[in-house]
Amino acid sequence: MSGSGTRARADSMPARNADLGAGFSTDDLLRKITSKIAVGDSMSRNTDNRHDENSHLRAPLNSRMASKSHLEMDKTAKHGRFQSIGSMNLQMQENAIIEDILFTMMGIEGEYITIVRAPARPQDQEEEYTRMNFKPDDSIDPSLRDLASRILPLASIYLSLEAFVELHSRFEYGFVSHALCAAIRGLLKEYLILIAQLENQFRSSPEFTLQKLWYYIQPTMQTLSALDVLVGVIRDAGRIEIPEDDIDALLNPKEGVPLEAKGGSILVLIASGMSNMSGDPVTKKLYGYLLNKASVPYIAMLESWIHKGEIRDPYEEFMIVESRKVSKENIKEDFNDAYWEQRYTIREKYVPSFLVPLKTKILLAGKYLNVIRECGIHLSKTPTTDTNNTPATADQPRATHTVEEAYQSANTKLLDLLLKERQLLGRLRSMKRYFFLDQSDYFTHFLDLASVELKQPSREVSLTKLQSLMDLVLRNPSSVTVSDIFKEDLKVDMSHLSLVDQLLRIIHVGGLTQGERVDSRASNPKDKTRSRANSGSGGQGMNDSWNDEGEPITKESAFRGPSRAVSSMEGIMLQTGEVPPQGKGTLSGIDALTLDYSVKFPLSLVISRKALTKYQLLFRHLLYLKHGEQVLCHTWTEHAKSPVWKQASPELAQWRGRVYGLRARMLTFVQQFAYYVCSEVLEPNWRELASKLAKVSTVDQVLQIHSDFLDTCLNECMLTNSKLLRIYQKLMSTCIKFTNYTDKFTRALLAMETQLDPEKAVMAPANQVQLIEQAMRRLNEFEDGFIYHLKLLIEALNFYSATESVQFLCLVVRLDYNQFYANQNSQSLNLGQSSQS
């Protein structure tokens, strides 16, 4: 081969590949091909009488169509009819083959090269083109036929690419496919220009041979082959069959183009191919060029999301998907915080590789801006120092900078909206006053005014009357709440379940330990609730020493295994579900009383229905303790004012002392427990919450800190442990029932005074002795039951302080500061023996 031919290959073909990374400029390509390929003997071009001098002024292929070629004229002049290519000499065969190859390279069938179509599947619109092959005539010289067979796959690839571009340019394939097809179409246009230049060389230079044609198309074959591989991968991704075990997908097949064949999936495939071709710099540069071109509309969607919080994705191409079923209007009733977690989610499989490290910040940036936009605040695109409209996808540092800047801007805007404009901390401080009974003079006044109403069964309580009384005390000029600007948002409500029943249901649905049996109230609604702390409940007796599974509460059953703390509160939805039958006696108004709080968007993201339910549980826990303290103090007042108790005979001092002592122990227990909840759990955790919110830097930290605060309070108040809850329920139930038995103790004391006087004893009713015996038996049961369960609670708190929360030790110290209960003889605490005495 001549030196000029060698230089043509060394200069023109690699230069064509180098142009891929520079944008595949058509003008540069034409200039290089024209200057490098059109190297020949100028004298022979001028003396060639078979070629039209002005043919270079016309399109080469059009000139062929307008007039017969020199080969056809030679054949016609010699034979006057079509001549078989096998009967020609090698020079004529070569010219005929080159002419046919130039046609077939554009997908047109030649005279000596025919199309062989393989059977195609009728449902595949591209299969007809991808299965097309070209076959040269069998009579061609073997050397020429072998060389032609190497070139002809290029024609099949061209047809396949044309079919791909035609199909994937349809509107349903989305913007990313359109951009990719436009880039491929630009490469195919350059390929056709190359064919035109090759034909011009063929018609103008007699030295142009099939070997030179093969030589010149080598870089092009590499480029189109790499394109064909990529296109094949995209086609295969769109043909993924639905697994047989995916029942929903089989019953409800999605119409249209599958997600695997459009949008972010295409960018994932291109980026994957680019990564796999790291050892082939030419192909890697080609895939990088296609990735840059195809990602332009995707980056436009990304910018709309991170700068305005809008998803402009009509063809489901973007990595973020919006669930329109979840709206902000449902936050007030949604117990699972579905809005923040499910409104916008990431399609994990369809995130381009260059955005994978940034996907979380991309999601959060758009979510933050979307919250602001839904508040009616207009958003304008954040100005950046970058002069380009879109970040370069291949430039990872540049994309990282753009996303990071958008994320910080969106986070700052939403934080300012929550903390400053909507006064989140002020809202939480107001809720602390109402739900944690901080500065609760107003609530004491409310309980005094509503005492008659709250003694009624919960189903008969008038919420309208309670709400009017609450509004009255909140507006009292002497109350601390008169200056609270959020007091109008406080509402009075009534629960369908007692506090302990609701908590046990939450713990049960949230998940108990595997070895623990199902709670009877949750598993069998027909069973009566045996342990409800209200004034209408039946007798306590020995039943108080039995747990809800029908087993006696012993140390072994109490420590069978700690129930898992429910931080997610999944079972909270049962509150509005089917209400089980109540136990003996209906739920009283004071036991069902709770508060509600009205919060508007976007504060409802932080103070959601789930968070409000946790506040309600803590409020009812405090109210239960305050109610117990109130009735015990009322009992103390009755004892102090009643002349029966003040002037009792010396012979009855011991029995009266037992009643006084039990009342004092119960009051101490309730007061110490309430002090622990208020001063050692709620107040320290609240101060920690306020300090953390003052230093918070992201919105998600606000949500997490507030959720952790509530979960910690519930856990340290023993509201997430079913075993501790049951023991606590027995103790409070015993205290309430003891206060309800005060009148009977008073009548029993009068009967004892009567029995001490022989003259009055004769006149006494016949059942007076029976009344005294019953009162003494009940006093024994109250004493033994209270001391037994309090000792059991202390031991349980010591046990769970090592597994759940060390804070329980503070309560242990308060309940048994002098080791009185720890030193009690366990034999004297046996309820069976005390009930027989």
Short mmCIF file of N, CA, C and O in Angstrom, two decimals, residues 220-299:
data_model
loop_
_atom_site.label_atom_id
_atom_site.label_comp_id
_atom_site.label_asym_id
_atom_site.label_seq_id
_atom_site.Cartn_x
_atom_site.Cartn_y
_atom_site.Cartn_z
N THR A 220 -15.71 3.31 12.01
CA THR A 220 -17.17 3.40 11.99
C THR A 220 -17.81 2.10 12.46
O THR A 220 -18.82 2.11 13.18
N MET A 221 -17.24 0.97 12.07
CA MET A 221 -17.77 -0.31 12.52
C MET A 221 -17.67 -0.44 14.04
O MET A 221 -18.58 -0.95 14.70
N GLN A 222 -16.58 0.04 14.60
CA GLN A 222 -16.42 -0.02 16.05
C GLN A 222 -17.47 0.85 16.75
O GLN A 222 -18.09 0.44 17.74
N THR A 223 -17.68 2.04 16.20
CA THR A 223 -18.66 2.94 16.80
C THR A 223 -20.07 2.37 16.72
O THR A 223 -20.80 2.32 17.73
N LEU A 224 -20.49 1.94 15.52
CA LEU A 224 -21.84 1.42 15.35
C LEU A 224 -22.04 0.11 16.10
O LEU A 224 -23.15 -0.18 16.58
N SER A 225 -21.00 -0.71 16.19
CA SER A 225 -21.12 -1.96 16.96
C SER A 225 -21.36 -1.66 18.44
O SER A 225 -22.19 -2.31 19.10
N ALA A 226 -20.64 -0.67 18.98
CA ALA A 226 -20.86 -0.28 20.37
C ALA A 226 -22.28 0.27 20.56
O ALA A 226 -22.95 -0.01 21.56
N LEU A 227 -22.75 1.04 19.57
CA LEU A 227 -24.12 1.53 19.63
C LEU A 227 -25.12 0.39 19.60
O LEU A 227 -26.12 0.40 20.33
N ASP A 228 -24.86 -0.59 18.77
CA ASP A 228 -25.77 -1.73 18.64
C ASP A 228 -25.85 -2.52 19.95
O ASP A 228 -26.92 -3.00 20.33
N VAL A 229 -24.71 -2.67 20.63
CA VAL A 229 -24.71 -3.37 21.92
C VAL A 229 -25.56 -2.62 22.93
O VAL A 229 -26.39 -3.22 23.65
N LEU A 230 -25.40 -1.30 22.99
CA LEU A 230 -26.17 -0.51 23.92
C LEU A 230 -27.66 -0.56 23.61
O LEU A 230 -28.50 -0.73 24.51
N VAL A 231 -27.99 -0.45 22.34
CA VAL A 231 -29.40 -0.51 21.94
C VAL A 231 -29.99 -1.87 22.27
O VAL A 231 -31.14 -1.98 22.71
N GLY A 232 -29.22 -2.92 22.09
CA GLY A 232 -29.70 -4.26 22.43
C GLY A 232 -29.99 -4.41 23.92
O GLY A 232 -30.96 -5.05 24.31
N VAL A 233 -29.13 -3.81 24.75
CA VAL A 233 -29.36 -3.87 26.20
C VAL A 233 -30.65 -3.14 26.57
O VAL A 233 -31.44 -3.62 27.39
N ILE A 234 -30.89 -1.99 25.94
CA ILE A 234 -32.12 -1.24 26.22
C ILE A 234 -33.34 -2.02 25.76
O ILE A 234 -34.37 -2.06 26.45
N ARG A 235 -33.22 -2.67 24.60
CA ARG A 235 -34.35 -3.49 24.11
C ARG A 235 -34.64 -4.63 25.09
O ARG A 235 -35.80 -4.90 25.42
N ASP A 236 -33.59 -5.30 25.53
CA ASP A 236 -33.78 -6.44 26.45
C ASP A 236 -34.39 -5.98 27.77
O ASP A 236 -35.19 -6.71 28.38
N ALA A 237 -34.01 -4.80 28.23
CA ALA A 237 -34.57 -4.30 29.48
C ALA A 237 -36.07 -4.08 29.37
O ALA A 237 -36.81 -4.28 30.34
N GLY A 238 -36.54 -3.69 28.19
CA GLY A 238 -37.97 -3.47 28.00
C GLY A 238 -38.76 -4.74 27.79
O GLY A 238 -39.99 -4.69 27.75
N ARG A 239 -38.07 -5.89 27.67
CA ARG A 239 -38.77 -7.16 27.45
C ARG A 239 -38.81 -8.03 28.69
O ARG A 239 -39.05 -9.22 28.60
N ILE A 240 -38.53 -7.46 29.86
CA ILE A 240 -38.51 -8.26 31.09
C ILE A 240 -39.90 -8.78 31.37
O ILE A 240 -40.88 -8.04 31.39
N GLU A 241 -39.98 -10.09 31.55
CA GLU A 241 -41.28 -10.71 31.80
C GLU A 241 -41.65 -10.61 33.28
O GLU A 241 -40.79 -10.58 34.16
N ILE A 242 -42.95 -10.57 33.53
CA ILE A 242 -43.46 -10.47 34.90
C ILE A 242 -43.28 -11.80 35.61
O ILE A 242 -43.67 -12.85 35.07
N PRO A 243 -42.69 -11.84 36.80
CA PRO A 243 -42.55 -13.11 37.53
C PRO A 243 -43.91 -13.73 37.82
O PRO A 243 -44.90 -13.02 38.05
N GLU A 244 -43.95 -15.03 37.82
CA GLU A 244 -45.21 -15.71 38.06
C GLU A 244 -45.72 -15.51 39.48
O GLU A 244 -46.92 -15.62 39.73
N ASP A 245 -44.82 -15.23 40.43
CA ASP A 245 -45.25 -15.06 41.81
C ASP A 245 -45.74 -13.65 42.11
O ASP A 245 -46.23 -13.38 43.20
N ASP A 246 -45.60 -12.72 41.14
CA ASP A 246 -46.09 -11.36 41.32
C ASP A 246 -47.55 -11.31 40.89
O ASP A 246 -47.87 -10.99 39.74
N ILE A 247 -48.44 -11.65 41.80
CA ILE A 247 -49.86 -11.77 41.48
C ILE A 247 -50.44 -10.43 41.06
O ILE A 247 -51.20 -10.32 40.10
N ASP A 248 -50.08 -9.36 41.80
CA ASP A 248 -50.65 -8.05 41.49
C ASP A 248 -50.28 -7.59 40.08
O ASP A 248 -51.11 -7.04 39.36
N ALA A 249 -49.02 -7.82 39.71
CA ALA A 249 -48.59 -7.40 38.38
C ALA A 249 -49.26 -8.23 37.29
O ALA A 249 -49.55 -7.73 36.21
N LEU A 250 -49.51 -9.51 37.57
CA LEU A 250 -50.17 -10.36 36.59
C LEU A 250 -51.65 -9.99 36.44
O LEU A 250 -52.19 -10.00 35.33
N LEU A 251 -52.31 -9.69 37.55
CA LEU A 251 -53.72 -9.35 37.48
C LEU A 251 -53.95 -7.94 36.97
O LEU A 251 -54.97 -7.67 36.32
N ASN A 252 -53.02 -7.04 37.28
CA ASN A 252 -53.16 -5.64 36.85
C ASN A 252 -51.94 -5.22 36.06
O ASN A 252 -51.10 -4.45 36.55
N PRO A 253 -51.78 -5.73 34.84
CA PRO A 253 -50.60 -5.36 34.04
C PRO A 253 -50.62 -3.89 33.67
O PRO A 253 -51.67 -3.32 33.38
N LYS A 254 -49.45 -3.27 33.73
CA LYS A 254 -49.34 -1.85 33.40
C LYS A 254 -49.28 -1.67 31.89
O LYS A 254 -48.55 -2.38 31.19
N GLU A 255 -50.08 -0.74 31.42
CA GLU A 255 -50.10 -0.46 30.00
C GLU A 255 -48.99 0.53 29.67
O GLU A 255 -48.52 1.28 30.50
N GLY A 256 -48.61 0.54 28.37
CA GLY A 256 -47.59 1.47 27.91
C GLY A 256 -46.19 0.89 28.01
O GLY A 256 -45.99 -0.32 28.16
N VAL A 257 -45.24 1.80 27.95
CA VAL A 257 -43.83 1.42 27.93
C VAL A 257 -43.39 1.07 29.35
O VAL A 257 -43.67 1.82 30.29
N PRO A 258 -42.70 -0.07 29.55
CA PRO A 258 -42.23 -0.40 30.90
C PRO A 258 -41.19 0.60 31.38
O PRO A 258 -40.46 1.21 30.59
N LEU A 259 -41.12 0.77 32.70
CA LEU A 259 -40.18 1.73 33.28
C LEU A 259 -38.74 1.37 32.98
O LEU A 259 -37.86 2.23 32.97
N GLU A 260 -38.47 0.08 32.75
CA GLU A 260 -37.09 -0.36 32.49
C GLU A 260 -36.57 0.10 31.14
O GLU A 260 -35.38 -0.04 30.86
N ALA A 261 -37.44 0.62 30.27
CA ALA A 261 -37.03 0.98 28.91
C ALA A 261 -37.13 2.47 28.65
O ALA A 261 -37.15 2.90 27.50
N LYS A 262 -37.19 3.28 29.71
CA LYS A 262 -37.28 4.71 29.50
C LYS A 262 -36.76 5.45 30.72
O LYS A 262 -36.53 4.86 31.79
N GLY A 263 -36.57 6.73 30.54
CA GLY A 263 -36.21 7.60 31.66
C GLY A 263 -34.91 7.25 32.34
O GLY A 263 -33.89 6.96 31.71
N GLY A 264 -34.96 7.27 33.66
CA GLY A 264 -33.77 7.01 34.45
C GLY A 264 -33.18 5.64 34.20
O GLY A 264 -31.96 5.45 34.35
N SER A 265 -34.01 4.66 33.80
CA SER A 265 -33.48 3.32 33.52
C SER A 265 -32.50 3.35 32.37
O SER A 265 -31.48 2.64 32.38
N ILE A 266 -32.78 4.15 31.35
CA ILE A 266 -31.87 4.26 30.20
C ILE A 266 -30.54 4.86 30.65
O ILE A 266 -29.46 4.38 30.26
N LEU A 267 -30.60 5.88 31.48
CA LEU A 267 -29.36 6.49 31.96
C LEU A 267 -28.56 5.50 32.82
O LEU A 267 -27.33 5.49 32.77
N VAL A 268 -29.28 4.67 33.59
CA VAL A 268 -28.60 3.65 34.39
C VAL A 268 -27.88 2.67 33.47
O VAL A 268 -26.72 2.29 33.73
N LEU A 269 -28.54 2.25 32.39
CA LEU A 269 -27.92 1.30 31.46
C LEU A 269 -26.72 1.90 30.75
O LEU A 269 -25.69 1.24 30.57
N ILE A 270 -26.85 3.16 30.33
CA ILE A 270 -25.72 3.81 29.65
C ILE A 270 -24.55 3.98 30.60
O ILE A 270 -23.39 3.71 30.25
N ALA A 271 -24.84 4.42 31.82
CA ALA A 271 -23.76 4.60 32.80
C ALA A 271 -23.12 3.27 33.16
O ALA A 271 -21.89 3.19 33.34
N SER A 272 -23.92 2.21 33.22
CA SER A 272 -23.36 0.88 33.50
C SER A 272 -22.46 0.43 32.36
O SER A 272 -21.38 -0.12 32.58
N GLY A 273 -22.92 0.65 31.12
CA GLY A 273 -22.09 0.31 29.97
C GLY A 273 -20.80 1.11 29.93
O GLY A 273 -19.73 0.60 29.59
N MET A 274 -20.90 2.36 30.31
CA MET A 274 -19.71 3.22 30.35
C MET A 274 -18.71 2.71 31.38
O MET A 274 -17.49 2.72 31.15
N SER A 275 -19.23 2.24 32.52
CA SER A 275 -18.35 1.70 33.55
C SER A 275 -17.71 0.39 33.10
O SER A 275 -16.53 0.13 33.38
N ASN A 276 -18.48 -0.44 32.40
CA ASN A 276 -17.96 -1.73 31.93
C ASN A 276 -16.92 -1.58 30.83
O ASN A 276 -16.14 -2.50 30.60
N MET A 277 -16.95 -0.45 30.13
CA MET A 277 -16.03 -0.24 29.01
C MET A 277 -14.83 0.62 29.41
O MET A 277 -14.28 1.34 28.58
N SER A 278 -14.44 0.53 30.67
CA SER A 278 -13.31 1.34 31.11
C SER A 278 -12.02 1.00 30.37
O SER A 278 -11.14 1.85 30.22
N GLY A 279 -11.90 -0.25 29.90
CA GLY A 279 -10.70 -0.64 29.17
C GLY A 279 -10.71 -0.25 27.72
O GLY A 279 -9.70 -0.44 27.01
N ASP A 280 -11.83 0.27 27.22
CA ASP A 280 -11.94 0.69 25.82
C ASP A 280 -12.23 2.19 25.80
O ASP A 280 -13.39 2.61 25.90
N PRO A 281 -11.22 3.03 25.70
CA PRO A 281 -11.43 4.48 25.81
C PRO A 281 -12.34 5.04 24.74
O PRO A 281 -13.08 5.99 24.98
N VAL A 282 -12.29 4.47 23.52
CA VAL A 282 -13.12 4.99 22.44
C VAL A 282 -14.60 4.75 22.75
O VAL A 282 -15.44 5.66 22.65
N THR A 283 -14.94 3.52 23.12
CA THR A 283 -16.33 3.20 23.45
C THR A 283 -16.78 3.95 24.69
O THR A 283 -17.93 4.41 24.78
N LYS A 284 -15.91 4.07 25.67
CA LYS A 284 -16.26 4.80 26.88
C LYS A 284 -16.57 6.25 26.56
O LYS A 284 -17.53 6.84 27.11
N LYS A 285 -15.78 6.85 25.65
CA LYS A 285 -16.04 8.23 25.26
C LYS A 285 -17.36 8.35 24.51
O LYS A 285 -18.11 9.32 24.67
N LEU A 286 -17.67 7.34 23.68
CA LEU A 286 -18.94 7.34 22.96
C LEU A 286 -20.11 7.27 23.93
O LEU A 286 -21.07 8.04 23.81
N TYR A 287 -20.04 6.35 24.90
CA TYR A 287 -21.13 6.24 25.88
C TYR A 287 -21.23 7.50 26.74
O TYR A 287 -22.34 7.90 27.14
N GLY A 288 -20.10 8.12 27.04
CA GLY A 288 -20.15 9.37 27.78
C GLY A 288 -20.86 10.47 27.00
O GLY A 288 -21.63 11.26 27.57
N TYR A 289 -20.59 10.50 25.69
CA TYR A 289 -21.28 11.47 24.83
C TYR A 289 -22.79 11.22 24.84
O TYR A 289 -23.60 12.14 24.99
N LEU A 290 -23.19 9.96 24.69
CA LEU A 290 -24.62 9.63 24.70
C LEU A 290 -25.24 9.93 26.06
O LEU A 290 -26.40 10.39 26.15
N LEU A 291 -24.50 9.66 27.13
CA LEU A 291 -25.03 9.93 28.48
C LEU A 291 -25.27 11.42 28.68
O LEU A 291 -26.29 11.84 29.24
N ASN A 292 -24.34 12.25 28.21
CA ASN A 292 -24.52 13.69 28.34
C ASN A 292 -25.73 14.18 27.56
O ASN A 292 -26.50 15.01 28.04
N LYS A 293 -25.90 13.67 26.35
CA LYS A 293 -27.02 14.10 25.52
C LYS A 293 -28.35 13.60 26.08
O LYS A 293 -29.34 14.34 26.13
N ALA A 294 -28.40 12.32 26.50
CA ALA A 294 -29.66 11.74 26.95
C ALA A 294 -30.09 12.28 28.30
O ALA A 294 -31.29 12.27 28.63
N SER A 295 -29.16 12.75 29.10
CA SER A 295 -29.50 13.21 30.45
C SER A 295 -29.95 14.66 30.50
O SER A 295 -30.33 15.14 31.57
N VAL A 296 -29.92 15.36 29.39
CA VAL A 296 -30.32 16.78 29.40
C VAL A 296 -31.76 16.95 29.88
O VAL A 296 -32.03 17.75 30.79
N PRO A 297 -32.76 16.25 29.33
CA PRO A 297 -34.12 16.41 29.88
C PRO A 297 -34.26 15.90 31.30
O PRO A 297 -35.06 16.42 32.08
N TYR A 298 -33.48 14.87 31.64
CA TYR A 298 -33.55 14.34 33.02
C TYR A 298 -33.03 15.38 34.01
O TYR A 298 -33.62 15.56 35.08
N ILE A 299 -31.96 16.06 33.64
CA ILE A 299 -31.42 17.10 34.51
C ILE A 299 -32.39 18.28 34.61
O ILE A 299 -32.49 18.93 35.66
#
